């Protein structure tokens, strides 16, 4: 009986001492305990109506030169614009997103390729004076141009009428 008691005590001691070693075991890939940089960043998760937001994927996220499908959901999502849906030679990608001119609320930008990701971007209404078009560069029609055009057309009409009258009187 004493032999059984000693054997049982030794077995229990081995299990008690082995438990912490077994509990702390980790697979070889988890040995690096340092935090890795994020694979995806969104530079502006909250933008105004005419603003842009860039969704950036770090090197190796996608396959090199991969075409990535993009789907946008939200208010008037069909009018939203984006560019940069092809990964570079290292698999990195930077997608620029711009909501529609009358957009407001939450937009989801889903990217899918060899890996998938959905970014959430909130669009708040810009003030009434903000326009999403290009800056005015003087390319529009000015009132003085219209006036000059009308006067030139009238002067041309008078000259044509005078010429016709002169031919009839000959």
mmCIF file with all atom_site columns, N, CA and C in Angstrom, residues 4 11 16 19 23 26 32 49-50 62 87-88 110 118 146 158 160:
data_model
loop_
_atom_site.group_PDB
_atom_site.id
_atom_site.type_symbol
_atom_site.label_atom_id
_atom_site.label_alt_id
_atom_site.label_comp_id
_atom_site.label_asym_id
_atom_site.label_entity_id
_atom_site.label_seq_id
_atom_site.pdbx_PDB_ins_code
_atom_site.Cartn_x
_atom_site.Cartn_y
_atom_site.Cartn_z
_atom_site.occupancy
_atom_site.B_iso_or_equiv
_atom_site.pdbx_formal_charge
_atom_site.auth_seq_id
_atom_site.auth_comp_id
_atom_site.auth_asym_id
_atom_site.auth_atom_id
_atom_site.pdbx_PDB_model_num
ATOM 1  N N  . UNK A 1 4   ? 1.943   2.123  -3.462  1.00 0.00 ? 4   UNK A N  1
ATOM 2  C CA . UNK A 1 4   ? 0.888   2.769  -4.255  1.00 0.00 ? 4   UNK A CA 1
ATOM 3  C C  . UNK A 1 4   ? 0.740   4.236  -3.853  1.00 0.00 ? 4   UNK A C  1
ATOM 4  N N  . UNK A 1 11  ? 3.150   10.870 -9.058  1.00 0.00 ? 11  UNK A N  1
ATOM 5  C CA . UNK A 1 11  ? 2.391   11.162 -10.286 1.00 0.00 ? 11  UNK A CA 1
ATOM 6  C C  . UNK A 1 11  ? 1.649   12.489 -10.149 1.00 0.00 ? 11  UNK A C  1
ATOM 7  N N  . UNK A 1 16  ? 1.213   18.319 -11.316 1.00 0.00 ? 16  UNK A N  1
ATOM 8  C CA . UNK A 1 16  ? 1.123   19.676 -10.774 1.00 0.00 ? 16  UNK A CA 1
ATOM 9  C C  . UNK A 1 16  ? 2.261   20.542 -11.319 1.00 0.00 ? 16  UNK A C  1
ATOM 10 N N  . UNK A 1 19  ? 1.799   21.158 -15.333 1.00 0.00 ? 19  UNK A N  1
ATOM 11 C CA . UNK A 1 19  ? 0.647   21.939 -15.796 1.00 0.00 ? 19  UNK A CA 1
ATOM 12 C C  . UNK A 1 19  ? 1.032   23.346 -16.248 1.00 0.00 ? 19  UNK A C  1
ATOM 13 N N  . UNK A 1 23  ? 0.555   24.767 -20.050 1.00 0.00 ? 23  UNK A N  1
ATOM 14 C CA . UNK A 1 23  ? -0.344  25.903 -20.263 1.00 0.00 ? 23  UNK A CA 1
ATOM 15 C C  . UNK A 1 23  ? 0.352   27.060 -20.965 1.00 0.00 ? 23  UNK A C  1
ATOM 16 N N  . UNK A 1 26  ? 3.233   27.577 -26.596 1.00 0.00 ? 26  UNK A N  1
ATOM 17 C CA . UNK A 1 26  ? 2.590   28.310 -27.690 1.00 0.00 ? 26  UNK A CA 1
ATOM 18 C C  . UNK A 1 26  ? 3.160   27.825 -29.012 1.00 0.00 ? 26  UNK A C  1
ATOM 19 N N  . UNK A 1 32  ? 6.583   35.695 -31.462 1.00 0.00 ? 32  UNK A N  1
ATOM 20 C CA . UNK A 1 32  ? 6.777   37.140 -31.549 1.00 0.00 ? 32  UNK A CA 1
ATOM 21 C C  . UNK A 1 32  ? 5.623   37.834 -30.837 1.00 0.00 ? 32  UNK A C  1
ATOM 22 N N  . UNK A 1 49  ? -19.158 66.338 -47.018 1.00 0.00 ? 49  UNK A N  1
ATOM 23 C CA . UNK A 1 49  ? -19.738 65.901 -48.280 1.00 0.00 ? 49  UNK A CA 1
ATOM 24 C C  . UNK A 1 49  ? -18.747 65.932 -49.435 1.00 0.00 ? 49  UNK A C  1
ATOM 25 N N  . UNK A 1 50  ? -17.961 66.951 -49.568 1.00 0.00 ? 50  UNK A N  1
ATOM 26 C CA . UNK A 1 50  ? -17.051 67.075 -50.706 1.00 0.00 ? 50  UNK A CA 1
ATOM 27 C C  . UNK A 1 50  ? -15.652 66.562 -50.402 1.00 0.00 ? 50  UNK A C  1
ATOM 28 N N  . UNK A 1 62  ? -2.704  42.396 -50.593 1.00 0.00 ? 62  UNK A N  1
ATOM 29 C CA . UNK A 1 62  ? -3.251  41.785 -51.801 1.00 0.00 ? 62  UNK A CA 1
ATOM 30 C C  . UNK A 1 62  ? -2.112  41.156 -52.596 1.00 0.00 ? 62  UNK A C  1
ATOM 31 N N  . UNK A 1 87  ? -3.766  46.842 -56.974 1.00 0.00 ? 87  UNK A N  1
ATOM 32 C CA . UNK A 1 87  ? -2.629  46.771 -56.054 1.00 0.00 ? 87  UNK A CA 1
ATOM 33 C C  . UNK A 1 87  ? -1.327  47.000 -56.813 1.00 0.00 ? 87  UNK A C  1
ATOM 34 N N  . UNK A 1 88  ? -0.327  47.522 -56.118 1.00 0.00 ? 88  UNK A N  1
ATOM 35 C CA . UNK A 1 88  ? 0.969   47.733 -56.773 1.00 0.00 ? 88  UNK A CA 1
ATOM 36 C C  . UNK A 1 88  ? 1.745   46.414 -56.831 1.00 0.00 ? 88  UNK A C  1
ATOM 37 N N  . UNK A 1 110 ? -16.624 48.210 -49.646 1.00 0.00 ? 110 UNK A N  1
ATOM 38 C CA . UNK A 1 110 ? -16.184 46.816 -49.566 1.00 0.00 ? 110 UNK A CA 1
ATOM 39 C C  . UNK A 1 110 ? -15.194 46.530 -50.685 1.00 0.00 ? 110 UNK A C  1
ATOM 40 N N  . UNK A 1 118 ? -13.925 45.624 -45.441 1.00 0.00 ? 118 UNK A N  1
ATOM 41 C CA . UNK A 1 118 ? -14.982 46.616 -45.563 1.00 0.00 ? 118 UNK A CA 1
ATOM 42 C C  . UNK A 1 118 ? -14.653 47.794 -44.659 1.00 0.00 ? 118 UNK A C  1
ATOM 43 N N  . UNK A 1 146 ? -21.570 88.256 -73.318 1.00 0.00 ? 146 UNK A N  1
ATOM 44 C CA . UNK A 1 146 ? -22.886 88.127 -73.945 1.00 0.00 ? 146 UNK A CA 1
ATOM 45 C C  . UNK A 1 146 ? -23.290 89.437 -74.621 1.00 0.00 ? 146 UNK A C  1
ATOM 46 N N  . UNK A 1 158 ? -27.105 94.539 -89.535 1.00 0.00 ? 158 UNK A N  1
ATOM 47 C CA . UNK A 1 158 ? -27.269 95.848 -90.181 1.00 0.00 ? 158 UNK A CA 1
ATOM 48 C C  . UNK A 1 158 ? -26.424 95.907 -91.450 1.00 0.00 ? 158 UNK A C  1
ATOM 49 N N  . UNK A 1 160 ? -25.427 93.372 -93.364 1.00 0.00 ? 160 UNK A N  1
ATOM 50 C CA . UNK A 1 160 ? -26.026 92.500 -94.383 1.00 0.00 ? 160 UNK A CA 1
ATOM 51 C C  . UNK A 1 160 ? -27.246 93.176 -94.991 1.00 0.00 ? 160 UNK A C  1
#
